[in-house]
Protein backbone atom coordinates (compact mmCIF):
# COMPACT_ATOMS: atom_id res chain seq x y z
CA UNK A 1 63.95 82.08 -95.80
CA UNK A 2 60.62 80.36 -96.01
CA UNK A 3 57.28 81.91 -95.24
CA UNK A 4 55.22 81.20 -92.19
CA UNK A 5 52.58 78.50 -92.42
CA UNK A 6 49.25 79.16 -90.72
CA UNK A 7 47.92 76.64 -88.27
CA UNK A 8 44.54 75.00 -88.85
CA UNK A 9 43.05 77.25 -86.17
CA UNK A 10 44.52 80.39 -87.77
CA UNK A 11 43.25 79.32 -91.19
CA UNK A 12 39.77 78.67 -89.81
CA UNK A 13 39.77 82.04 -88.06
CA UNK A 14 40.81 83.82 -91.26
CA UNK A 15 38.14 81.99 -93.28
CA UNK A 16 35.50 82.96 -90.72
CA UNK A 17 36.63 86.60 -90.89
CA UNK A 18 36.31 86.58 -94.71
CA UNK A 19 32.75 85.22 -94.42
CA UNK A 20 31.87 87.84 -91.77
CA UNK A 21 33.34 90.67 -93.89
CA UNK A 22 31.42 89.42 -96.93
CA UNK A 23 28.16 89.26 -94.98
CA UNK A 24 28.66 92.80 -93.63
CA UNK A 25 29.50 94.19 -97.07
CA UNK A 26 26.43 92.54 -98.63
CA UNK A 27 23.99 93.94 -96.04
CA UNK A 28 21.26 96.08 -97.59
CA UNK A 29 21.75 99.69 -96.51
CA UNK A 30 19.02 102.28 -96.20
CA UNK A 31 21.20 104.86 -97.99
CA UNK A 32 21.86 102.57 -100.96
CA UNK A 33 20.99 103.46 -104.54
CA UNK A 34 19.61 100.89 -106.99
CA UNK A 35 21.76 100.68 -110.10
CA UNK A 36 21.53 99.27 -113.60
CA UNK A 37 23.30 96.03 -114.46
CA UNK A 38 25.41 97.65 -117.20
CA UNK A 39 27.56 100.46 -115.77
CA UNK A 40 30.08 101.02 -118.57
CA UNK A 41 30.27 104.74 -119.38
CA UNK A 42 28.69 105.78 -116.05
CA UNK A 43 30.03 108.17 -113.39
CA UNK A 44 29.44 107.49 -109.70
CA UNK A 45 29.85 109.77 -106.68
CA UNK A 46 30.59 108.47 -103.16
CA UNK A 47 27.90 106.16 -101.80
CA UNK A 48 26.44 102.67 -101.81
CA UNK A 49 25.13 101.22 -105.07
CA UNK A 50 23.22 97.94 -105.35
CA UNK A 51 22.23 95.75 -108.27
CA UNK A 52 19.51 93.19 -107.67
CA UNK A 53 21.40 90.86 -110.01
CA UNK A 54 24.79 91.58 -111.64
CA UNK A 55 27.22 94.39 -112.39
CA UNK A 56 28.64 94.40 -115.92
CA UNK A 57 31.10 96.54 -117.90
CA UNK A 58 30.70 96.26 -121.70
CA UNK A 59 33.89 95.74 -123.71
CA UNK A 60 36.05 98.85 -124.02
CA UNK A 61 34.02 100.96 -121.59
CA UNK A 62 35.21 103.21 -118.76
CA UNK A 63 33.52 103.81 -115.39
CA UNK A 64 34.43 106.97 -113.47
CA UNK A 65 34.42 107.24 -109.68
CA UNK A 66 34.27 110.94 -108.78
CA UNK A 67 35.27 111.60 -105.16
CA UNK A 68 33.87 115.16 -105.37
CA UNK A 69 36.97 116.38 -103.49
CA UNK A 70 35.60 114.90 -100.25
CA UNK A 71 38.13 114.14 -97.49
CA UNK A 72 37.61 110.37 -97.60
CA UNK A 73 35.13 109.34 -100.32
CA UNK A 74 33.88 105.74 -100.05
CA UNK A 75 32.28 103.69 -102.82
CA UNK A 76 30.48 100.40 -102.12
CA UNK A 77 29.13 98.39 -105.03
CA UNK A 78 26.91 95.42 -104.19
CA UNK A 79 25.59 92.79 -106.60
CA UNK A 80 23.33 89.93 -105.58
CA UNK A 81 25.19 87.74 -108.09
CA UNK A 82 28.23 88.64 -110.21
CA UNK A 83 30.64 91.32 -111.38
CA UNK A 84 31.87 90.88 -114.96
CA UNK A 85 34.27 93.29 -116.61
CA UNK A 86 34.61 92.60 -120.32
CA UNK A 87 37.94 92.98 -122.10
CA UNK A 88 39.66 96.37 -122.23
CA UNK A 89 37.61 98.05 -119.50
CA UNK A 90 38.78 100.45 -116.82
CA UNK A 91 37.68 102.43 -113.80
CA UNK A 92 39.04 105.95 -113.49
CA UNK A 93 39.45 107.53 -110.06
CA UNK A 94 39.16 111.31 -109.92
CA UNK A 95 38.73 114.21 -107.48
CA UNK A 96 40.06 112.34 -104.44
CA UNK A 97 38.66 108.85 -105.12
CA UNK A 98 41.17 106.15 -104.09
CA UNK A 99 41.32 102.40 -104.62
CA UNK A 100 41.55 101.91 -100.84
CA UNK A 101 37.99 103.23 -100.48
CA UNK A 102 36.31 101.15 -103.19
CA UNK A 103 34.67 97.81 -102.37
CA UNK A 104 32.96 95.38 -104.74
CA UNK A 105 30.75 93.00 -102.69
CA UNK A 106 29.34 90.12 -104.73
CA UNK A 107 26.87 87.40 -103.88
CA UNK A 108 28.70 84.91 -106.06
CA UNK A 109 31.62 85.58 -108.39
CA UNK A 110 33.77 88.15 -110.17
CA UNK A 111 35.37 87.81 -113.58
CA UNK A 112 37.85 90.41 -114.78
CA UNK A 113 38.21 90.35 -118.55
CA UNK A 114 41.51 90.56 -120.38
CA UNK A 115 43.28 93.91 -120.04
CA UNK A 116 40.72 95.26 -117.57
CA UNK A 117 41.76 97.50 -114.67
CA UNK A 118 39.63 97.58 -111.52
CA UNK A 119 40.51 99.65 -108.44
CA UNK A 120 39.27 98.51 -105.06
CA UNK A 121 38.87 95.24 -103.23
CA UNK A 122 36.59 92.36 -104.17
CA UNK A 123 34.69 90.26 -101.63
CA UNK A 124 33.09 87.38 -103.54
CA UNK A 125 30.70 84.77 -102.19
CA UNK A 126 32.35 82.12 -104.34
CA UNK A 127 35.10 82.72 -106.91
CA UNK A 128 37.22 85.40 -108.58
CA UNK A 129 38.73 84.84 -112.02
CA UNK A 130 41.36 87.10 -113.57
CA UNK A 131 41.69 87.30 -117.37
CA UNK A 132 45.01 87.81 -119.15
CA UNK A 133 46.74 91.05 -118.14
CA UNK A 134 43.85 92.14 -115.91
CA UNK A 135 44.71 94.25 -112.86
CA UNK A 136 43.03 94.59 -109.49
CA UNK A 137 44.30 97.57 -107.52
CA UNK A 138 43.29 96.15 -104.13
CA UNK A 139 42.57 92.84 -102.40
CA UNK A 140 40.78 89.77 -103.73
CA UNK A 141 38.93 87.65 -101.17
CA UNK A 142 36.75 84.75 -102.31
CA UNK A 143 35.13 82.01 -100.29
CA UNK A 144 36.14 79.22 -102.68
CA UNK A 145 38.68 79.96 -105.44
CA UNK A 146 40.78 82.66 -107.05
CA UNK A 147 42.04 81.83 -110.56
CA UNK A 148 44.60 83.59 -112.74
């Protein structure tokens, strides 16, 4: 059987909901922590982290998200511009951290380098590009394009 095709109204409603979700995720929060652009090798605990420009992972680095054994740890990463994971990077979830509770909110675009593994969902203001053998353990929502 074939899949269902969305009507123009349904498509417009979905697009509007993506824009609204992106706007909400990008809102500056009073409990947010400023973060460095390069986060490879860093460990983060539950919370909101914001970069005034980009978020980058250097090639071959690992980022750890430590849930601190909390019941439902949430991680929100915000970048005014981009997220770029270089080749062979990964994010490790430990002590109760789950991909379902990780959100990457980006002003413009995300690029996942070859063989990179990123848990969580991406909300991008423009585009998301996936490199060869990259993995996103979550949803990818972009306002213009998603490329593989």
